[in-house]
Amino acid sequence: MLHNLSIGELSRRLNSGQISSVELTRHFLARIERLNPALNTLITLTAEQALAAAALADGRRAAGGESGPLLGIPLIHKDIFCTDGVRTSCGSRMLDNFIAPYDATVVSRLKSAGAVMLGKANMDEFAMGSSNETSYYGPVKNPWDTTKVPGGSSGGSAAATAARLAPFATGTDTGGSIRQPAALTGVTGVKPTYGRVSRFGMVAFASSLDQAGVFAHSAEDAAIVLKAMAGFDARDSTSIDTPVPDYPAALNAPLKGLKIGLLREFFEGLEARNAALIHDALKVYTDLGAQTMEVSLPHLPLSVPTYYVVAPAECSSNLSRFDGVRFGYRCEAPKDLLDLYKRSRGEGFGAEVKRRIMTGTYVLSAGYFDAYYLQAQKVRRLITDDFRAAFAQVDLLIGPTTPTPAFAIGAKIDDPVTMYLNDIYTIGANLAGLPGLSLPCGLIDGLPMGLQLIGPHFAEAKLLNAAHLFQQSTEWHKQSPRGFE
Amino acid sequence: MSLTRQDVEKIAHLARLSITEQEMPVYVTSLSSIVNFVDELSRVQTGDVLPMAHPLDGQHQRLRVDEVTEGDHHKKFQANAPAVQAGLYVVPRVIE
Amino acid sequence: MMTDWEVVIGLEIHAQLATKSKIFSGSATAYGAPPNAQADLVDLAYPGVLPVLNGEAVRMAVKFGLSIGAEVARRSVFARKNYFYPDLPKGYQISQYELPVVKRGKLAVVLDDGSVKTIGVTRAHLEEDAGKSLHEGLANASGIDLNRAGTPLLEIVSEPDMRSAKEAVAYMKKIHTLVRYLEICDGNMQEGSFRCDANVSVRPRGRKKFGTRAEIKNLNSFRFVEKAIHYEVARQVDLLESGGSVLQETRLYDSDKDETRSMRSKEEANDYRYFPDPDLLPVHIDEAFIEAVRATLPELPDEKAARFALDFGLSAYDAGVLSTSRELGAYFEGVVSTLGAVHAKLAANWVMGELSSALNRDSVDIVFSRVSPVHLAGLLLRIVDATISGKIAKEVFEAMWSEGQTADAVIEAKGLKQITDSGAIEGVIDSVMAANPKQLADYRSGKDKLFGFFVGQVMKETGGKANPAQLNELLKAKLGGSS
Ligand SMILES: [Mg+2]
Ligand SMILES: [Zn+2]
């Protein structure tokens, strides 16, 4: 079936004329129509634009003789990326009526590569959440068990990729928002090095942590997409001007002698079945010639509290622009300016977003700044130095992506701190700006689990290489949820 | 430490957020638990550690060439605005 | 008994930097465009957009720092100042807080009594300007124009070193002169390109501790600065002498009512929650950058004044006046180069006198003066070579100004050349003596004061053209009857 083919195979068929992009797009639109109602992975479906873009891609191939690896390949964008002329809601009532007047750099790059946008994916409101339950458009269901969450904040992108509603999807990862849902839905998710992919046009949550990435069915597919997404952008002062490696070309580099570090802190108190899966994965790597050794990052356990000071602080300021004046939600009949601000924001934002804005306002306010914000920045350096020290010994760090498989919808939504602890294994990489990747490594109670690889800055090629060779000798990434085969 | 209702009201005002009577107790509780949770940081010895504001620590700001690259698109941009008059964004009277 | 109050003033001057584009976006900074025509997605704080720093703004800030002998920070950081206001689209202003680009400079100002006072400049930092709220023609609503939002500003913060409104104005004028010399700000105060906030407090003379200060916002003329400070000082003294106390607050100067009043809107809970802007990285300025900027520094006002005093023997006052702007200094030097340095004092008097008043009267900018430096020098040469008297020269200047001719042309056309031929002057004297025998007799019998009468008569006959020196000499001789 078309939806189980790799991007490489789809591209070959498009180039050979076996199928057209319009046919391929119709195939996925049909799947969306049939399967998405049970999942709620999309906020906006752009069927007509998709078919037009597909026709354009077919034209570029026929007339222009182009044959790029993404030319005519459908995708779904997380609704956090601005898309010219298309609603960009960020999962919030605040932007329910917002039509972006421009394309995010990620969107324009994939557009010029010929990828075809099917729609905009559901997500936690302003990317604040780990279960996709904070979306104004309702929770996304996990295709492996629709009573379970898909993880978040990029839950729609993850679930749609897992349900084979698109060959790939974009996402963003501020504290694990790509890796955690990728793990909980059994797909491959890549969070690149901070600065590798432009943040221009990506609605900001926490500017020093946000990074765009990709969900795909394999590391091989992810490599193709990342190559097209990544690269310097003069419109983002935090975008780094270093050449983008040929990720696909590096996929098969032998792993002989690769030094893999096991994060002691990740295994302390790790649930037995989860630990067993990680050790099975390690066996695969040792068979591939890699060496493993235990490393310790003593400050890593502090990453969650550090994150829950830094991220809310930045978000409290980033979200001040949503004031009911130039775009977005405005309350009915404001009686004065203060009322306009307070009610537009109070009614336009959901509970979790307001909670984070208030947390951030608190930690930055007079009298608390040093104790919270400044202290968190110091601990952030300690954590970063721990990683630097670890990468002096090993090439990659390995561990679980999440403590548990997908949990039930509603199970944690009333207890923020417990919810925050879902990201205990993923947040460290964001604080240090490191690339991370999650790939399926087995099932617990019939639900997928993820193996997380973390590398030094700009080690995406090595992460994809290690993930690809793992997938060459395992089948986990080929499993699809029942009913979505 | 835990936050009082007054603390939350002060924060909500600084952040320009209206909080309903039903929401208020929920925020007092959840914000208190979050603050307690992050208080763990206070136990870390960070003496002379330099604060790290950014993962690109050590990198520095690129400078743009001074040239005008943007034209007048106010009509397009104001299509998203809730209230516009004569090219101006309209808000309740600003008292100075 | 009355306390002797000492006034303490510090100024925060906001100078709009003369860049083509905004500090963080590619929008134009030109004044007077239709509402929001120069506000792009970054200026409007659209979701997803990001700031990119304009290098020219940094160069201009460094240029200013070098001009006041300040320290240029090798590393400076942009921070967010968080507060909600309709003219502030992001809900925060990108400014510099802990690490400004310029630190610790100083500036010497000449006061009216000729004394020189040094004012400390604490810091100068880069930040973005806000937009404007307009109220006209909107029923209890305001309209927001964001064209000005994102215009680069250099905020120049002084030490609380000024002790009177006059000192404050002298300092502000000096900064105004400087930024125009450096060509980093057009100095246009009507358009708001150069404005200031004044921190004013009073304390009993001799007391170390400062009194509570009030900050008067957005003063956009030297006159308003002076009047606002006068009003505010009087207000604070009244308060204190009537047993009240001064509130630390932001006040607004109302030029119509000539009073300051509290700005409630800005007053309430201003906890700005400054933190480093994570969308921008620290600005690094290395030695090479600084030296490249240093190479572009022009001759500064004080340097020019010192040179005028030394090379042309001008008084400190004249030298200071002639260097208040690059254009005025250039005009003066243009006159001197033709006239010769020995006559520089004459040139100075004419440039500061006749020329300046003509320029003011017809409000003409000196670069468009109807009398060019060369032409003015041509006129002054005729005074030097005694072709005309200083009195006649003023008449010639007016003609040159209105008809745009050279001095010689005017003198020729109006026949204003002095009579220096003694034969001709004697002829006139003889006829005057013949026409006034009574006065001649009285004079000769001792009424010396009648000498002036004869001078007047001769000048009348010659239309004021007789060379005064020669006339005196010949008249004395003739009245004395020695021939
Ligand atoms: Mg200020
Ligand atoms: Zn300022």
Short mmCIF file of N, CA and C and ligand atoms in Angstrom, two decimals, chain C residues 12-14 81 93 95 125 127-128 153-157 195 197 217 274, ligand 2:
data_model
loop_
_atom_site.label_atom_id
_atom_site.label_comp_id
_atom_site.label_asym_id
_atom_site.label_seq_id
_atom_site.Cartn_x
_atom_site.Cartn_y
_atom_site.Cartn_z
N GLU C 12 17.71 61.87 30.74
CA GLU C 12 17.76 60.69 29.87
C GLU C 12 17.35 61.19 28.50
N ILE C 13 18.33 61.32 27.61
CA ILE C 13 18.03 61.83 26.28
C ILE C 13 17.84 60.67 25.31
N HIS C 14 16.74 60.73 24.55
CA HIS C 14 16.50 59.72 23.51
C HIS C 14 16.79 60.35 22.16
N LYS C 81 12.23 44.56 28.20
CA LYS C 81 11.57 45.33 29.24
C LYS C 81 10.08 45.09 29.05
N GLN C 93 9.72 45.99 25.31
CA GLN C 93 10.62 46.81 24.50
C GLN C 93 11.98 46.15 24.53
N SER C 95 15.61 46.50 24.72
CA SER C 95 16.49 47.57 25.18
C SER C 95 17.77 46.92 25.70
N HIS C 125 22.62 53.44 25.79
CA HIS C 125 22.25 52.11 25.30
C HIS C 125 21.32 52.17 24.10
N GLU C 127 18.10 50.88 21.93
CA GLU C 127 16.77 50.31 22.16
C GLU C 127 15.87 50.69 21.00
N GLU C 128 14.66 50.14 21.01
CA GLU C 128 13.72 50.43 19.93
C GLU C 128 12.69 51.45 20.41
N LEU C 153 16.88 53.88 18.77
CA LEU C 153 17.11 54.98 19.70
C LEU C 153 18.43 54.74 20.41
N LEU C 154 19.12 55.85 20.69
CA LEU C 154 20.26 55.79 21.59
C LEU C 154 19.79 56.55 22.83
N GLU C 155 19.66 55.84 23.95
CA GLU C 155 19.27 56.51 25.19
C GLU C 155 20.52 56.90 25.95
N ILE C 156 20.72 58.21 26.11
CA ILE C 156 21.92 58.75 26.74
C ILE C 156 21.55 59.19 28.15
N VAL C 157 22.09 58.49 29.14
CA VAL C 157 21.71 58.74 30.53
C VAL C 157 22.82 59.50 31.25
N ARG C 195 14.62 63.93 22.06
CA ARG C 195 13.72 64.29 23.16
C ARG C 195 14.33 63.81 24.46
N ASP C 197 13.85 62.92 28.92
CA ASP C 197 13.14 62.77 30.19
C ASP C 197 14.04 63.40 31.24
N LYS C 217 8.50 63.10 31.58
CA LYS C 217 8.67 62.38 30.32
C LYS C 217 8.55 63.25 29.08
N TYR C 274 12.85 42.58 33.46
CA TYR C 274 13.94 42.52 32.47
C TYR C 274 14.59 41.13 32.46
ZN ZN D 2 14.47 54.61 26.74
#
